[in-house]
Amino acid sequence: MPNGYWDRILHVDLTARTTWTESLGEAFWRRHLGGRSLVAHYLLSGVPVGADPLSPDNLLVFAAGVMTGTPFPGAGRHSVGAKSPLTGLFGESESGGFWGAELRHAGWDGIVVHGRADAPVYLWIQEQAVEIKDAAHLWGRETGDVEDTLRADHADRLVRVAQCGVAAEKGVRFALVVNDLNEVAGRTGLGAVMASKNLKAIAVRGKQKLPVADPVPLQQTAKWVTETMEDKHYNFHHYGTGAGIVGKHLEGHMIVKNFQDGQWDPELIQKIDAKTFKDTYVEKMDGCYACSVRCKKRVRDEAMGVLPKYGGPEYETIGAVGTNLTVSDPQIVMQLNQRLNQVGIDAVSFGTTVAWAMECFDRGLLTTEDTGGIELHWGDGATVLKLVDLVARREGPLGDLLADGALGASRRLGKGTEQYVVHVKGLEMAMHDPRGMRHMLENYPLTPTGGDHTGASRHRTSLRNTVGLCMFLQYDEPRVVDLVRAATGWDVDEEELRTVVSRGLSMARLFNLREGMATDADRLPERMHEPLRKGPLSDKRLSRDEVQSIVNTYYVEQGWHAETGIPLAGTLDALGISHYAAYAGSVAPPAGGSSELPPIVKGTPAPVVASQSQE
Amino acid sequence: MSTHVRVEVHLHADLERYAPGARRGVLALVLPIGAQVGDVLRELALPADRRVLVGLNGATANIEQVLEDGARIDLVPPIAGGSHLEDTCRTVTGIAFSTSI
C-alpha cells in the first residue's frame, strides 16, 4: 500500500447487513487524493441518476484525505458526502475534531454506506473489526446522550462518535452529521441521509500510526505553527471565528434581516461579537486533532444550562441566528448554538430559513394561520429558541414547514415567497455577503454545493477539502505540496495538485448536471442585486452582467463549455476522467477542448468572458 | 474650559497587541482638543502596513474627523470569520475604508 494511505475503504451494506473492503490502488489515490474527490467518485459511479436522496439508493460517504490523521496542525479534517436531500445535487461538507483522524488510526481511508437497515443501527469500528450493532436504545436521543452511552457501552471514553441527531430522524432536510459533539459536517443535509438509512452513529477506536514517507516536514510544520502562533494565527487562537463581526458591521455588510440590511445597531452588535463571548463566557479554547491553534470556543453559562462540551457560538452561528435575526442576547445565542448541536441541525440553514420566514411574516405573506398561531418578529430570541425544537420534531405547521429549508418551505407556501429565499442551487447562503466581499462574488455562484461560503469552487479550499487539511492554517501552496510529498513520497508539484482539484470539480460538475441542475443555477439570488437598505454600501448595486462574466470566465478556466459549463470531452480526457462520462446520464460532454489540461491547471489566465446580456 | 478630550479606544482581535497595558483591549486616551482620528492611530504607533477598519461611535470614520469628548473608537482588522480569504477592498492604516465593489 502507498505511504499516506491504508488503501482500505470500508463498504457497509445496511440492507444486507454485510461489510467488505475495497482497495482502490495507488494510481487511483494519486489521481484523486481523497476527500471531495473520493465523494465525487462514489456519487457518480454508485448513485443511480435521479435517486431520491432519502432512499436506500443514495450513498453516504465519509472520506478522509491523504493528510487526515497525520500528526500536525490542521490534519484533522474529513469530508462527508451524499446526494443532498436539501438541493438534490452534490452534497458535501467538511468537519474537524478527532473522528476523521481516529478512523484513519483504525486503518480506514473512508466509509461508504449503502442501502438501509431494517431497524436503527450503529457501526462499531475497532481497528479493522467492524460490527453493525442494534441502536434502538440510541434512536430518539440527543447527541450528548448518544456519545456518553456509546462510550459507556464500549467502556472507553476515547471512542470517537459521528452521529445524526433527532432532527435527522424526522427528515429535517438540513439536519447534519456531528462528530465529537461540536464538529459538524453541517451543510447540505447529510444527517438526514444518515438517518434515512437507519444509521444512528459510527463509533470508532483506533491506535495505529499512519505510514508516512518522511515524518520530518510534518514535525517541522507543527513546530512552525507553534513558533509563529501570535503572528500567523493570533485571531483564531484567541477568539476562534467571529472576531471580525464589528469590522464587517462597520463596513456595512454584516448579515441582518435576511440580507436586507448591512448594518444594525452597533451597540447590539458588540454584545455578540466573539470578543464578548471570549471575555464573558469562554471557559477555554480547544482544538482538533494535533492542532495547536485551538480555535474552538468552549463556553459555559450555568444559569442557562450551557455546557462547554457543545463548544460555543462561532461566526456562522452568531451571524445566522444572531445578527441575521437581530437577536442580541449572547445567552440566547449560546443556547441556540447548544440546542442546534444537541438536535443536529445546521445553524446556517436554520437561521436563514427562519430569516426568510420572518421577512414573509413582516410582509403579511406568512400569517398566524400558516404558523399555527406563532408570531415571528425580528429579535424575538425566545421564539427562535422554541423553533429549534419545533423544527427538529417537525412539530406543528411551522416546524414542519421550516424543516424543508427555505426554498422547500417557500414552494409549499407559495404566495410569491420564493423570491425572498437567499440561496444558490437550493442551499441557503452563508453569512458572507457578496455585495461587500469580492471573493464571495466569485465563490457562491460556482461552488458545487450551492450557497456555501468556504470558497470551494476555488483551488485553495478545494485542495484543502481533498487532502483533509483545515483551511484556517496559514500554509502557503509550496508548503502544502511539501506536506503531500512528505506523507506519500510522491514527487508531486503544484501543477499536479491543481490537476487533482480540477478533476474533483469537473466530477462534481458532471454529477450536478446529470441530476438536472440548470446552467442558470450558476448565479446569485435576486436579493444580491438589490442594494443593502442600510449602511455605507447602500449605494452599491451588483450587476448581473458582472456575475455572468465571472461565471463564464470560470467555465473557460476549468475547461468547460464557455456558455453551458458542461465539461468538454477534451478536458475530461486530459484530466484522465473520461470514464466518468459513462455515469453522466444524458449529459454529453461537448466535443472540443484540446486534450490539454485546462487553463486553471496550467496557470494560464483564461480570457475574461464578457456577458452577452442587454443589462 | 477643558483643553483636552477623553476618548475610549477599543482594539479588536489581534490589534489588542498594540496596547499591551489595556484591559481587554480597551484603553482611554486623553488628547488635546481638536485631535483627530488619525492622532489616535499615531498615538498607538500601529505599523503603517497594517490594514485597519476605523469606527467612530459605530460608524466608519475618516482620519480627519475631529474627536469629541467621550467618543468611542473601534479599531478592527478586516477578518472574514469562517472564510480564510482576505478581502481586497481595504486600505492602509489610518485611511477610511471604502469598498471597491
PDB file of N, CA, C and O in Angstrom, chain A residues 277 280-284 297-313 331 334 338:
ATOM      1  N   PHE A 277     -17.995  37.108  23.819  1.00  0.00           N
ATOM      2  CA  PHE A 277     -18.079  35.726  24.293  1.00  0.00           C
ATOM      3  C   PHE A 277     -16.793  35.342  25.005  1.00  0.00           C
ATOM      4  O   PHE A 277     -16.806  34.725  26.068  1.00  0.00           O
ATOM      5  N   THR A 280     -16.500  36.964  28.454  1.00  0.00           N
ATOM      6  CA  THR A 280     -17.524  36.695  29.463  1.00  0.00           C
ATOM      7  C   THR A 280     -17.823  35.217  29.675  1.00  0.00           C
ATOM      8  O   THR A 280     -18.084  34.793  30.796  1.00  0.00           O
ATOM      9  N   TYR A 281     -17.804  34.435  28.593  1.00  0.00           N
ATOM     10  CA  TYR A 281     -18.352  33.077  28.728  1.00  0.00           C
ATOM     11  C   TYR A 281     -17.392  31.954  28.366  1.00  0.00           C
ATOM     12  O   TYR A 281     -17.676  30.800  28.665  1.00  0.00           O
ATOM     13  N   VAL A 282     -16.306  32.276  27.667  1.00  0.00           N
ATOM     14  CA  VAL A 282     -15.430  31.187  27.201  1.00  0.00           C
ATOM     15  C   VAL A 282     -14.654  30.615  28.381  1.00  0.00           C
ATOM     16  O   VAL A 282     -13.929  31.332  29.067  1.00  0.00           O
ATOM     17  N   GLU A 283     -14.809  29.328  28.569  1.00  0.00           N
ATOM     18  CA  GLU A 283     -14.087  28.647  29.647  1.00  0.00           C
ATOM     19  C   GLU A 283     -12.676  28.313  29.173  1.00  0.00           C
ATOM     20  O   GLU A 283     -11.715  28.435  29.917  1.00  0.00           O
ATOM     21  N   LYS A 284     -12.579  27.862  27.950  1.00  0.00           N
ATOM     22  CA  LYS A 284     -11.267  27.621  27.361  1.00  0.00           C
ATOM     23  C   LYS A 284     -11.404  27.544  25.852  1.00  0.00           C
ATOM     24  O   LYS A 284     -12.496  27.366  25.322  1.00  0.00           O
ATOM     25  N   LYS A 297     -14.129  27.762  20.603  1.00  0.00           N
ATOM     26  CA  LYS A 297     -14.558  28.273  21.901  1.00  0.00           C
ATOM     27  C   LYS A 297     -15.329  27.174  22.640  1.00  0.00           C
ATOM     28  O   LYS A 297     -16.130  26.483  22.044  1.00  0.00           O
ATOM     29  N   ARG A 298     -15.085  27.103  23.944  1.00  0.00           N
ATOM     30  CA  ARG A 298     -15.966  26.270  24.776  1.00  0.00           C
ATOM     31  C   ARG A 298     -16.529  27.205  25.839  1.00  0.00           C
ATOM     32  O   ARG A 298     -15.785  27.760  26.630  1.00  0.00           O
ATOM     33  N   VAL A 299     -17.844  27.374  25.811  1.00  0.00           N
ATOM     34  CA  VAL A 299     -18.485  28.344  26.699  1.00  0.00           C
ATOM     35  C   VAL A 299     -19.238  27.635  27.814  1.00  0.00           C
ATOM     36  O   VAL A 299     -19.669  26.491  27.676  1.00  0.00           O
ATOM     37  N   ARG A 300     -19.387  28.333  28.888  1.00  0.00           N
ATOM     38  CA  ARG A 300     -20.201  27.829  29.991  1.00  0.00           C
ATOM     39  C   ARG A 300     -21.088  28.955  30.487  1.00  0.00           C
ATOM     40  O   ARG A 300     -20.638  30.092  30.652  1.00  0.00           O
ATOM     41  N   ASP A 301     -22.333  28.637  30.719  1.00  0.00           N
ATOM     42  CA  ASP A 301     -23.258  29.579  31.355  1.00  0.00           C
ATOM     43  C   ASP A 301     -24.168  28.732  32.236  1.00  0.00           C
ATOM     44  O   ASP A 301     -25.139  28.148  31.763  1.00  0.00           O
ATOM     45  N   GLU A 302     -23.809  28.683  33.507  1.00  0.00           N
ATOM     46  CA  GLU A 302     -24.532  27.788  34.428  1.00  0.00           C
ATOM     47  C   GLU A 302     -26.002  28.145  34.482  1.00  0.00           C
ATOM     48  O   GLU A 302     -26.863  27.270  34.490  1.00  0.00           O
ATOM     49  N   ALA A 303     -26.271  29.453  34.512  1.00  0.00           N
ATOM     50  CA  ALA A 303     -27.663  29.892  34.674  1.00  0.00           C
ATOM     51  C   ALA A 303     -28.543  29.375  33.544  1.00  0.00           C
ATOM     52  O   ALA A 303     -29.720  29.084  33.733  1.00  0.00           O
ATOM     53  N   MET A 304     -27.955  29.262  32.346  1.00  0.00           N
ATOM     54  CA  MET A 304     -28.742  28.862  31.176  1.00  0.00           C
ATOM     55  C   MET A 304     -28.528  27.399  30.820  1.00  0.00           C
ATOM     56  O   MET A 304     -29.030  26.932  29.810  1.00  0.00           O
ATOM     57  N   GLY A 305     -27.754  26.692  31.627  1.00  0.00           N
ATOM     58  CA  GLY A 305     -27.517  25.279  31.317  1.00  0.00           C
ATOM     59  C   GLY A 305     -26.657  25.070  30.092  1.00  0.00           C
ATOM     60  O   GLY A 305     -26.735  24.032  29.433  1.00  0.00           O
ATOM     61  N   VAL A 306     -25.813  26.032  29.767  1.00  0.00           N
ATOM     62  CA  VAL A 306     -24.944  25.909  28.591  1.00  0.00           C
ATOM     63  C   VAL A 306     -23.638  25.255  29.015  1.00  0.00           C
ATOM     64  O   VAL A 306     -22.972  25.717  29.943  1.00  0.00           O
ATOM     65  N   LEU A 307     -23.290  24.171  28.342  1.00  0.00           N
ATOM     66  CA  LEU A 307     -22.146  23.356  28.744  1.00  0.00           C
ATOM     67  C   LEU A 307     -21.016  23.426  27.727  1.00  0.00           C
ATOM     68  O   LEU A 307     -21.272  23.437  26.521  1.00  0.00           O
ATOM     69  N   PRO A 308     -19.777  23.404  28.185  1.00  0.00           N
ATOM     70  CA  PRO A 308     -18.638  23.510  27.263  1.00  0.00           C
ATOM     71  C   PRO A 308     -18.551  22.381  26.245  1.00  0.00           C
ATOM     72  O   PRO A 308     -17.974  22.567  25.174  1.00  0.00           O
ATOM     73  N   LYS A 309     -19.117  21.229  26.547  1.00  0.00           N
ATOM     74  CA  LYS A 309     -18.920  20.121  25.611  1.00  0.00           C
ATOM     75  C   LYS A 309     -19.576  20.369  24.258  1.00  0.00           C
ATOM     76  O   LYS A 309     -19.252  19.685  23.285  1.00  0.00           O
ATOM     77  N   TYR A 310     -20.493  21.317  24.179  1.00  0.00           N
ATOM     78  CA  TYR A 310     -21.115  21.636  22.893  1.00  0.00           C
ATOM     79  C   TYR A 310     -20.424  22.799  22.193  1.00  0.00           C
ATOM     80  O   TYR A 310     -20.951  23.362  21.233  1.00  0.00           O
ATOM     81  N   GLY A 311     -19.254  23.167  22.677  1.00  0.00           N
ATOM     82  CA  GLY A 311     -18.495  24.219  22.025  1.00  0.00           C
ATOM     83  C   GLY A 311     -19.003  25.597  22.383  1.00  0.00           C
ATOM     84  O   GLY A 311     -19.284  25.886  23.541  1.00  0.00           O
ATOM     85  N   GLY A 312     -19.120  26.438  21.382  1.00  0.00           N
ATOM     86  CA  GLY A 312     -19.600  27.790  21.618  1.00  0.00           C
ATOM     87  C   GLY A 312     -19.905  28.435  20.290  1.00  0.00           C
ATOM     88  O   GLY A 312     -19.547  27.902  19.239  1.00  0.00           O
ATOM     89  N   PRO A 313     -20.577  29.574  20.301  1.00  0.00           N
ATOM     90  CA  PRO A 313     -21.005  30.159  19.024  1.00  0.00           C
ATOM     91  C   PRO A 313     -19.807  30.645  18.214  1.00  0.00           C
ATOM     92  O   PRO A 313     -19.047  31.491  18.661  1.00  0.00           O
ATOM     93  N   GLN A 331     -26.653  35.217  25.703  1.00  0.00           N
ATOM     94  CA  GLN A 331     -27.061  33.991  26.377  1.00  0.00           C
ATOM     95  C   GLN A 331     -28.013  33.184  25.497  1.00  0.00           C
ATOM     96  O   GLN A 331     -27.969  31.955  25.474  1.00  0.00           O
ATOM     97  N   MET A 334     -25.918  31.576  22.747  1.00  0.00           N
ATOM     98  CA  MET A 334     -25.219  30.377  23.232  1.00  0.00           C
ATOM     99  C   MET A 334     -26.173  29.196  23.368  1.00  0.00           C
ATOM    100  O   MET A 334     -25.830  28.059  23.041  1.00  0.00           O
ATOM    101  N   GLN A 338     -26.024  25.604  21.353  1.00  0.00           N
ATOM    102  CA  GLN A 338     -26.046  24.314  22.040  1.00  0.00           C
ATOM    103  C   GLN A 338     -27.200  23.453  21.564  1.00  0.00           C
ATOM    104  O   GLN A 338     -27.037  22.269  21.258  1.00  0.00           O
TER     105      GLN A 338
END
